[in-house]
């Protein structure tokens, strides 16, 4: 699952053992001792780097098969730029997908402060802070850009959270966040 609770107020954690630290957070400052709960969100990756190499190799092999019929003729030289362009376009698209998939969102709850930090693919960071007592979580099941669109309202702004996650995970995170916000208000 592309989300992980690092700590919780009740000291329990879902998902078994610890997961590896996402690359964007390896050089992040250490968390405050005051943090009660921390949630890390990142996009799902269906094609690992090893699979990428295999996919490109198989694609190159399959696309090159028809070239055997025109081996030794001038038609081969006419087709090579198009095949090279197709392989190059697939390579570029997959690498772009990997680069865009490096986005990480970190939600931290501490006494009197809820902070959302978004580490963007090009190295920029975006921050949002609000008092958790006044934060309102809303889930838009139908009219948002994605089904069950999650937004946090507070501190004079509205921010999205986890828009890159699958719908089932957004629903699960919404329930967990709502329970956490209620718990933080009660004590």
Short mmCIF file of N, CA, C and O in Angstrom, two decimals, residues 17-128:
data_model
loop_
_atom_site.label_atom_id
_atom_site.label_comp_id
_atom_site.label_asym_id
_atom_site.label_seq_id
_atom_site.Cartn_x
_atom_site.Cartn_y
_atom_site.Cartn_z
N UNK A 17 5.35 -4.94 9.74
CA UNK A 17 6.66 -4.37 10.03
C UNK A 17 6.90 -3.05 9.33
O UNK A 17 6.09 -2.59 8.53
N UNK A 18 8.04 -2.44 9.63
CA UNK A 18 8.34 -1.15 9.03
C UNK A 18 8.60 -1.27 7.54
O UNK A 18 9.14 -2.24 7.05
N UNK A 19 8.19 -0.25 6.81
CA UNK A 19 8.42 -0.20 5.38
C UNK A 19 9.67 0.63 5.10
O UNK A 19 10.05 1.46 5.92
N UNK A 20 10.29 0.45 3.94
CA UNK A 20 11.46 1.27 3.63
C UNK A 20 11.07 2.73 3.49
O UNK A 20 9.97 3.06 3.06
N UNK A 21 11.99 3.61 3.86
CA UNK A 21 11.76 5.05 3.78
C UNK A 21 11.70 5.48 2.32
O UNK A 21 12.57 5.13 1.54
N UNK A 22 10.64 6.21 1.92
CA UNK A 22 10.59 6.72 0.54
C UNK A 22 11.79 7.60 0.25
O UNK A 22 12.27 8.32 1.13
N UNK A 23 12.32 7.57 -1.00
CA UNK A 23 13.54 8.30 -1.33
C UNK A 23 13.50 9.79 -1.00
O UNK A 23 14.49 10.35 -0.56
N UNK A 24 12.36 10.45 -1.21
CA UNK A 24 12.29 11.90 -0.97
C UNK A 24 12.45 12.24 0.51
O UNK A 24 12.77 13.36 0.85
N UNK A 25 12.19 11.28 1.40
CA UNK A 25 12.25 11.56 2.83
C UNK A 25 13.56 11.13 3.46
O UNK A 25 13.78 11.37 4.64
N UNK A 26 14.45 10.52 2.73
CA UNK A 26 15.70 10.03 3.31
C UNK A 26 16.56 11.17 3.83
O UNK A 26 17.32 11.00 4.76
N UNK A 27 16.44 12.36 3.24
CA UNK A 27 17.25 13.50 3.66
C UNK A 27 16.40 14.56 4.36
O UNK A 27 16.85 15.68 4.53
N UNK A 28 15.20 14.19 4.76
CA UNK A 28 14.32 15.12 5.46
C UNK A 28 14.80 15.27 6.91
O UNK A 28 15.44 14.37 7.45
N UNK A 29 14.49 16.40 7.53
CA UNK A 29 14.89 16.57 8.93
C UNK A 29 14.18 15.55 9.82
O UNK A 29 13.09 15.09 9.49
N UNK A 30 14.78 15.16 10.95
CA UNK A 30 14.14 14.19 11.82
C UNK A 30 12.83 14.73 12.39
O UNK A 30 12.71 15.95 12.58
N UNK A 31 11.86 13.87 12.64
CA UNK A 31 10.58 14.34 13.15
C UNK A 31 10.71 14.88 14.58
O UNK A 31 11.59 14.47 15.34
N UNK A 32 9.80 15.80 14.91
CA UNK A 32 9.75 16.34 16.27
C UNK A 32 9.37 15.25 17.26
O UNK A 32 8.65 14.33 16.94
N UNK A 33 9.83 15.41 18.50
CA UNK A 33 9.45 14.47 19.55
C UNK A 33 7.98 14.66 19.93
O UNK A 33 7.36 13.77 20.49
N UNK A 34 7.43 15.82 19.60
CA UNK A 34 6.05 16.14 19.96
C UNK A 34 5.02 15.54 19.00
O UNK A 34 3.84 15.63 19.24
N UNK A 35 5.45 14.96 17.91
CA UNK A 35 4.52 14.46 16.90
C UNK A 35 3.78 13.24 17.44
O UNK A 35 4.40 12.27 17.87
N UNK A 36 2.45 13.33 17.42
CA UNK A 36 1.61 12.23 17.90
C UNK A 36 1.36 11.20 16.81
O UNK A 36 1.29 10.01 17.09
N UNK A 37 1.19 11.67 15.58
CA UNK A 37 0.94 10.76 14.46
C UNK A 37 1.53 11.35 13.20
O UNK A 37 1.56 12.57 13.02
N UNK A 38 2.02 10.47 12.34
CA UNK A 38 2.61 10.91 11.08
C UNK A 38 2.19 9.93 10.00
O UNK A 38 2.32 8.72 10.17
N UNK A 39 1.71 10.48 8.90
CA UNK A 39 1.25 9.66 7.78
C UNK A 39 2.06 10.02 6.55
O UNK A 39 2.19 11.19 6.20
N UNK A 40 2.63 9.01 5.89
CA UNK A 40 3.36 9.21 4.63
C UNK A 40 2.53 8.62 3.50
O UNK A 40 2.06 7.49 3.59
N UNK A 41 2.36 9.40 2.43
CA UNK A 41 1.60 8.97 1.26
C UNK A 41 2.48 9.10 0.03
O UNK A 41 3.18 10.10 -0.12
N UNK A 42 2.43 8.11 -0.86
CA UNK A 42 3.18 8.17 -2.11
C UNK A 42 2.42 7.40 -3.17
O UNK A 42 1.63 6.52 -2.85
N UNK A 43 2.63 7.71 -4.45
CA UNK A 43 1.90 7.03 -5.53
C UNK A 43 2.31 5.56 -5.64
O UNK A 43 3.43 5.18 -5.34
N UNK A 44 1.37 4.76 -6.07
CA UNK A 44 1.60 3.33 -6.28
C UNK A 44 2.46 3.13 -7.52
O UNK A 44 2.28 3.79 -8.52
N UNK A 45 3.40 2.21 -7.45
CA UNK A 45 4.25 1.88 -8.60
C UNK A 45 3.98 0.44 -9.00
O UNK A 45 4.27 -0.49 -8.27
N UNK A 46 3.46 0.26 -10.20
CA UNK A 46 3.16 -1.08 -10.68
C UNK A 46 4.31 -1.68 -11.47
O UNK A 46 4.33 -2.88 -11.70
N UNK A 47 5.27 -0.88 -11.89
CA UNK A 47 6.39 -1.37 -12.69
C UNK A 47 7.70 -0.98 -12.00
O UNK A 47 8.13 0.16 -12.08
N UNK A 48 8.36 -1.95 -11.33
CA UNK A 48 9.64 -1.62 -10.70
C UNK A 48 10.73 -1.42 -11.74
O UNK A 48 10.54 -1.74 -12.93
N UNK A 49 11.88 -0.91 -11.32
CA UNK A 49 12.98 -0.63 -12.25
C UNK A 49 13.42 -1.88 -13.01
O UNK A 49 13.70 -1.81 -14.20
N UNK A 50 13.46 -3.01 -12.35
CA UNK A 50 13.86 -4.25 -13.02
C UNK A 50 12.84 -4.62 -14.10
O UNK A 50 13.19 -5.07 -15.18
N UNK A 51 11.58 -4.43 -13.81
CA UNK A 51 10.53 -4.68 -14.79
C UNK A 51 10.62 -3.72 -15.97
O UNK A 51 10.28 -4.08 -17.11
N UNK A 52 11.06 -2.49 -15.71
CA UNK A 52 11.24 -1.49 -16.77
C UNK A 52 12.26 -1.98 -17.79
O UNK A 52 12.03 -1.94 -19.00
N UNK A 53 13.39 -2.49 -17.32
CA UNK A 53 14.44 -2.98 -18.21
C UNK A 53 13.92 -4.17 -19.01
O UNK A 53 14.13 -4.26 -20.23
N UNK A 54 13.23 -5.08 -18.35
CA UNK A 54 12.66 -6.25 -19.04
C UNK A 54 11.65 -5.82 -20.09
O UNK A 54 11.66 -6.33 -21.22
N UNK A 55 10.77 -4.88 -19.73
CA UNK A 55 9.75 -4.41 -20.66
C UNK A 55 10.37 -3.77 -21.91
O UNK A 55 9.96 -4.06 -23.03
N UNK A 56 11.36 -2.90 -21.70
CA UNK A 56 12.02 -2.25 -22.84
C UNK A 56 12.72 -3.29 -23.72
O UNK A 56 12.64 -3.24 -24.95
N UNK A 57 13.38 -4.27 -23.10
CA UNK A 57 14.06 -5.31 -23.87
C UNK A 57 13.09 -6.15 -24.69
O UNK A 57 13.33 -6.42 -25.89
N UNK A 58 12.00 -6.57 -24.09
CA UNK A 58 11.00 -7.37 -24.81
C UNK A 58 10.36 -6.55 -25.92
O UNK A 58 10.16 -7.04 -27.04
N UNK A 59 10.03 -5.29 -25.64
CA UNK A 59 9.43 -4.42 -26.65
C UNK A 59 10.38 -4.23 -27.83
O UNK A 59 9.97 -4.33 -28.99
N UNK A 60 11.65 -4.00 -27.55
CA UNK A 60 12.63 -3.83 -28.61
C UNK A 60 12.75 -5.11 -29.46
O UNK A 60 12.79 -5.05 -30.68
N UNK A 61 12.75 -6.25 -28.78
CA UNK A 61 12.82 -7.53 -29.50
C UNK A 61 11.61 -7.76 -30.39
O UNK A 61 11.74 -8.18 -31.56
N UNK A 62 10.41 -7.50 -29.85
CA UNK A 62 9.19 -7.73 -30.63
C UNK A 62 9.05 -6.75 -31.79
O UNK A 62 8.58 -7.12 -32.87
N UNK A 63 9.44 -5.52 -31.58
CA UNK A 63 9.34 -4.53 -32.65
C UNK A 63 10.39 -4.81 -33.74
O UNK A 63 10.17 -4.52 -34.92
N UNK A 64 11.52 -5.39 -33.34
CA UNK A 64 12.58 -5.69 -34.30
C UNK A 64 12.30 -6.95 -35.13
O UNK A 64 12.91 -7.13 -36.19
N UNK A 65 11.43 -7.82 -34.68
CA UNK A 65 11.14 -9.05 -35.42
C UNK A 65 10.73 -8.81 -36.87
O UNK A 65 11.24 -9.48 -37.78
N UNK A 66 9.82 -7.89 -37.16
CA UNK A 66 9.44 -7.67 -38.56
C UNK A 66 10.60 -7.16 -39.43
O UNK A 66 10.55 -7.28 -40.65
N UNK A 67 11.62 -6.60 -38.79
CA UNK A 67 12.75 -6.09 -39.56
C UNK A 67 13.57 -7.22 -40.20
O UNK A 67 14.30 -6.98 -41.15
N UNK A 68 13.44 -8.43 -39.68
CA UNK A 68 14.17 -9.56 -40.27
C UNK A 68 13.76 -9.79 -41.72
O UNK A 68 14.56 -10.24 -42.54
N UNK A 69 12.50 -9.47 -42.04
CA UNK A 69 12.00 -9.68 -43.41
C UNK A 69 12.61 -8.68 -44.39
O UNK A 69 12.70 -8.97 -45.58
N UNK A 70 13.03 -7.52 -43.89
CA UNK A 70 13.57 -6.50 -44.80
C UNK A 70 15.07 -6.31 -44.61
O UNK A 70 15.62 -5.32 -45.09
N UNK A 71 15.71 -7.26 -43.94
CA UNK A 71 17.14 -7.19 -43.70
C UNK A 71 17.90 -7.20 -45.03
O UNK A 71 17.65 -8.03 -45.89
N UNK A 72 18.76 -6.25 -45.24
CA UNK A 72 19.54 -6.16 -46.46
C UNK A 72 18.92 -5.31 -47.55
O UNK A 72 19.49 -5.14 -48.62
N UNK A 73 17.74 -4.77 -47.31
CA UNK A 73 17.09 -3.92 -48.33
C UNK A 73 17.04 -2.48 -47.83
O UNK A 73 17.16 -2.21 -46.63
N UNK A 74 16.83 -1.52 -48.74
CA UNK A 74 16.75 -0.11 -48.32
C UNK A 74 15.53 0.19 -47.43
O UNK A 74 15.50 1.20 -46.73
N UNK A 75 14.54 -0.67 -47.43
CA UNK A 75 13.36 -0.47 -46.59
C UNK A 75 13.76 -0.50 -45.11
O UNK A 75 13.17 0.21 -44.28
N UNK A 76 14.75 -1.31 -44.77
CA UNK A 76 15.24 -1.38 -43.39
C UNK A 76 15.64 0.01 -42.89
O UNK A 76 15.26 0.41 -41.79
N UNK A 77 16.38 0.75 -43.71
CA UNK A 77 16.84 2.08 -43.31
C UNK A 77 15.70 3.07 -43.21
O UNK A 77 15.76 4.03 -42.43
N UNK A 78 14.63 2.84 -43.95
CA UNK A 78 13.46 3.72 -43.86
C UNK A 78 12.66 3.45 -42.59
O UNK A 78 12.06 4.36 -42.01
N UNK A 79 12.65 2.20 -42.13
CA UNK A 79 11.88 1.83 -40.94
C UNK A 79 12.63 2.09 -39.63
O UNK A 79 12.00 2.31 -38.59
N UNK A 80 13.94 2.02 -39.65
CA UNK A 80 14.73 2.16 -38.42
C UNK A 80 14.45 3.44 -37.62
O UNK A 80 14.32 3.37 -36.41
N UNK A 81 14.35 4.61 -38.27
CA UNK A 81 14.07 5.82 -37.46
C UNK A 81 12.72 5.76 -36.74
O UNK A 81 12.60 6.23 -35.61
N UNK A 82 11.72 5.15 -37.38
CA UNK A 82 10.40 5.06 -36.75
C UNK A 82 10.41 4.09 -35.58
O UNK A 82 9.82 4.36 -34.53
N UNK A 83 11.10 2.98 -35.73
CA UNK A 83 11.19 2.01 -34.63
C UNK A 83 12.02 2.61 -33.50
O UNK A 83 11.65 2.49 -32.33
N UNK A 84 13.11 3.26 -33.84
CA UNK A 84 13.92 3.93 -32.81
C UNK A 84 13.12 5.01 -32.09
O UNK A 84 13.21 5.16 -30.87
N UNK A 85 12.33 5.76 -32.85
CA UNK A 85 11.48 6.80 -32.24
C UNK A 85 10.43 6.22 -31.31
O UNK A 85 10.15 6.77 -30.25
N UNK A 86 9.84 5.08 -31.72
CA UNK A 86 8.82 4.43 -30.87
C UNK A 86 9.44 3.93 -29.56
O UNK A 86 8.88 4.16 -28.48
N UNK A 87 10.58 3.29 -29.64
CA UNK A 87 11.25 2.81 -28.43
C UNK A 87 11.67 3.99 -27.56
O UNK A 87 11.52 3.97 -26.33
N UNK A 88 12.20 5.05 -28.19
CA UNK A 88 12.58 6.25 -27.44
C UNK A 88 11.39 6.90 -26.75
O UNK A 88 11.50 7.36 -25.61
N UNK A 89 10.25 6.94 -27.42
CA UNK A 89 9.05 7.53 -26.82
C UNK A 89 8.55 6.71 -25.63
O UNK A 89 8.14 7.27 -24.61
N UNK A 90 8.59 5.39 -25.75
CA UNK A 90 8.19 4.53 -24.64
C UNK A 90 9.15 4.74 -23.46
O UNK A 90 8.71 4.87 -22.31
N UNK A 91 10.45 4.77 -23.74
CA UNK A 91 11.45 5.01 -22.70
C UNK A 91 11.19 6.34 -22.01
O UNK A 91 11.17 6.42 -20.78
N UNK A 92 10.99 7.40 -22.78
CA UNK A 92 10.77 8.73 -22.22
C UNK A 92 9.50 8.76 -21.35
O UNK A 92 9.51 9.31 -20.25
N UNK A 93 8.42 8.14 -21.85
CA UNK A 93 7.16 8.15 -21.11
C UNK A 93 7.29 7.42 -19.78
O UNK A 93 6.78 7.88 -18.74
N UNK A 94 7.96 6.29 -19.78
CA UNK A 94 8.13 5.54 -18.53
C UNK A 94 9.04 6.29 -17.55
O UNK A 94 8.77 6.31 -16.35
N UNK A 95 10.10 6.91 -18.05
CA UNK A 95 10.97 7.67 -17.17
C UNK A 95 10.25 8.90 -16.59
O UNK A 95 10.45 9.26 -15.43
N UNK A 96 9.42 9.52 -17.40
CA UNK A 96 8.62 10.66 -16.91
C UNK A 96 7.66 10.21 -15.82
O UNK A 96 7.46 10.87 -14.81
N UNK A 97 7.06 9.02 -16.02
CA UNK A 97 6.17 8.46 -15.02
C UNK A 97 6.91 8.20 -13.71
O UNK A 97 6.39 8.47 -12.63
N UNK A 98 8.12 7.66 -13.79
CA UNK A 98 8.93 7.44 -12.59
C UNK A 98 9.23 8.75 -11.88
O UNK A 98 9.14 8.85 -10.67
N UNK A 99 9.60 9.77 -12.65
CA UNK A 99 9.95 11.06 -12.05
C UNK A 99 8.72 11.69 -11.39
O UNK A 99 8.80 12.22 -10.28
N UNK A 100 7.57 11.63 -12.05
CA UNK A 100 6.35 12.20 -11.47
C UNK A 100 5.87 11.39 -10.27
O UNK A 100 5.13 11.91 -9.44
N UNK A 101 6.27 10.14 -10.19
CA UNK A 101 5.86 9.29 -9.07
C UNK A 101 6.68 9.48 -7.82
O UNK A 101 6.50 8.76 -6.85
N UNK A 102 7.59 10.45 -7.81
CA UNK A 102 8.40 10.68 -6.61
C UNK A 102 7.74 11.65 -5.64
O UNK A 102 8.36 12.03 -4.65
N UNK A 103 6.51 12.04 -5.90
CA UNK A 103 5.81 12.94 -4.98
C UNK A 103 5.53 12.18 -3.67
O UNK A 103 5.19 11.01 -3.67
N UNK A 104 5.74 12.87 -2.56
CA UNK A 104 5.49 12.32 -1.23
C UNK A 104 4.69 13.36 -0.44
O UNK A 104 5.01 14.54 -0.49
N UNK A 105 3.67 12.92 0.26
CA UNK A 105 2.94 13.81 1.17
C UNK A 105 3.13 13.29 2.58
O UNK A 105 2.98 12.09 2.83
N UNK A 106 3.46 14.19 3.50
CA UNK A 106 3.66 13.83 4.90
C UNK A 106 2.70 14.67 5.74
O UNK A 106 2.74 15.91 5.70
N UNK A 107 1.83 14.00 6.47
CA UNK A 107 0.88 14.66 7.36
C UNK A 107 1.33 14.39 8.79
O UNK A 107 1.49 13.23 9.18
N UNK A 108 1.57 15.46 9.57
CA UNK A 108 2.04 15.32 10.94
C UNK A 108 1.05 15.99 11.88
O UNK A 108 0.66 17.14 11.67
N UNK A 109 0.66 15.24 12.91
CA UNK A 109 -0.22 15.77 13.94
C UNK A 109 0.58 15.89 15.23
O UNK A 109 1.16 14.92 15.70
N UNK A 110 0.63 17.10 15.76
CA UNK A 110 1.27 17.34 17.06
C UNK A 110 0.29 18.18 17.87
O UNK A 110 -0.69 18.69 17.33
N UNK A 111 0.51 18.33 19.17
CA UNK A 111 -0.44 19.11 19.98
C UNK A 111 -0.59 20.53 19.44
O UNK A 111 0.40 21.27 19.35
N UNK A 112 -1.78 20.88 19.02
CA UNK A 112 -2.06 22.22 18.55
C UNK A 112 -1.67 22.50 17.12
O UNK A 112 -1.78 23.63 16.66
N UNK A 113 -1.18 21.49 16.37
CA UNK A 113 -0.76 21.76 14.99
C UNK A 113 -0.93 20.51 14.12
O UNK A 113 -0.52 19.42 14.49
N UNK A 114 -1.53 20.72 12.96
CA UNK A 114 -1.61 19.70 11.92
C UNK A 114 -0.86 20.26 10.73
O UNK A 114 -1.15 21.37 10.28
N UNK A 115 0.15 19.54 10.25
CA UNK A 115 1.01 20.06 9.18
C UNK A 115 1.04 19.05 8.03
O UNK A 115 1.28 17.87 8.24
N UNK A 116 0.82 19.55 6.82
CA UNK A 116 0.92 18.75 5.61
C UNK A 116 2.06 19.30 4.78
O UNK A 116 2.09 20.49 4.46
N UNK A 117 3.03 18.44 4.45
CA UNK A 117 4.17 18.82 3.62
C UNK A 117 4.12 17.95 2.37
O UNK A 117 3.99 16.74 2.47
N UNK A 118 4.22 18.59 1.23
CA UNK A 118 4.22 17.87 -0.05
C UNK A 118 5.58 18.07 -0.70
O UNK A 118 5.98 19.20 -0.99
N UNK A 119 6.29 16.95 -0.93
CA UNK A 119 7.58 16.97 -1.61
C UNK A 119 7.30 16.68 -3.08
O UNK A 119 6.98 15.56 -3.45
N UNK A 120 7.41 17.71 -3.91
CA UNK A 120 7.09 17.59 -5.34
C UNK A 120 8.23 16.94 -6.12
O UNK A 120 9.38 16.96 -5.69
N UNK A 121 7.93 16.40 -7.31
CA UNK A 121 8.95 15.69 -8.10
C UNK A 121 10.16 16.54 -8.48
O UNK A 121 11.25 16.02 -8.62
N UNK A 122 10.00 17.82 -8.65
CA UNK A 122 11.11 18.65 -9.07
C UNK A 122 11.86 19.29 -7.91
O UNK A 122 12.59 20.25 -8.08
N UNK A 123 11.65 18.76 -6.70
CA UNK A 123 12.41 19.20 -5.54
C UNK A 123 11.78 20.30 -4.71
O UNK A 123 12.31 20.64 -3.67
N UNK A 124 10.67 20.87 -5.14
CA UNK A 124 10.04 21.93 -4.36
C UNK A 124 9.18 21.30 -3.26
O UNK A 124 8.75 20.16 -3.35
N UNK A 125 8.94 22.09 -2.22
CA UNK A 125 8.10 21.64 -1.11
C UNK A 125 6.95 22.61 -0.94
O UNK A 125 7.09 23.81 -1.16
N UNK A 126 5.81 22.08 -0.56
CA UNK A 126 4.65 22.91 -0.24
C UNK A 126 4.22 22.57 1.19
O UNK A 126 4.22 21.40 1.57
N UNK A 127 3.83 23.60 1.95
CA UNK A 127 3.45 23.40 3.34
C UNK A 127 2.05 23.93 3.59
O UNK A 127 1.61 24.88 2.95
N UNK A 128 1.39 23.32 4.54
CA UNK A 128 0.11 23.80 5.02
C UNK A 128 0.04 23.45 6.50
O UNK A 128 0.39 22.33 6.90
#
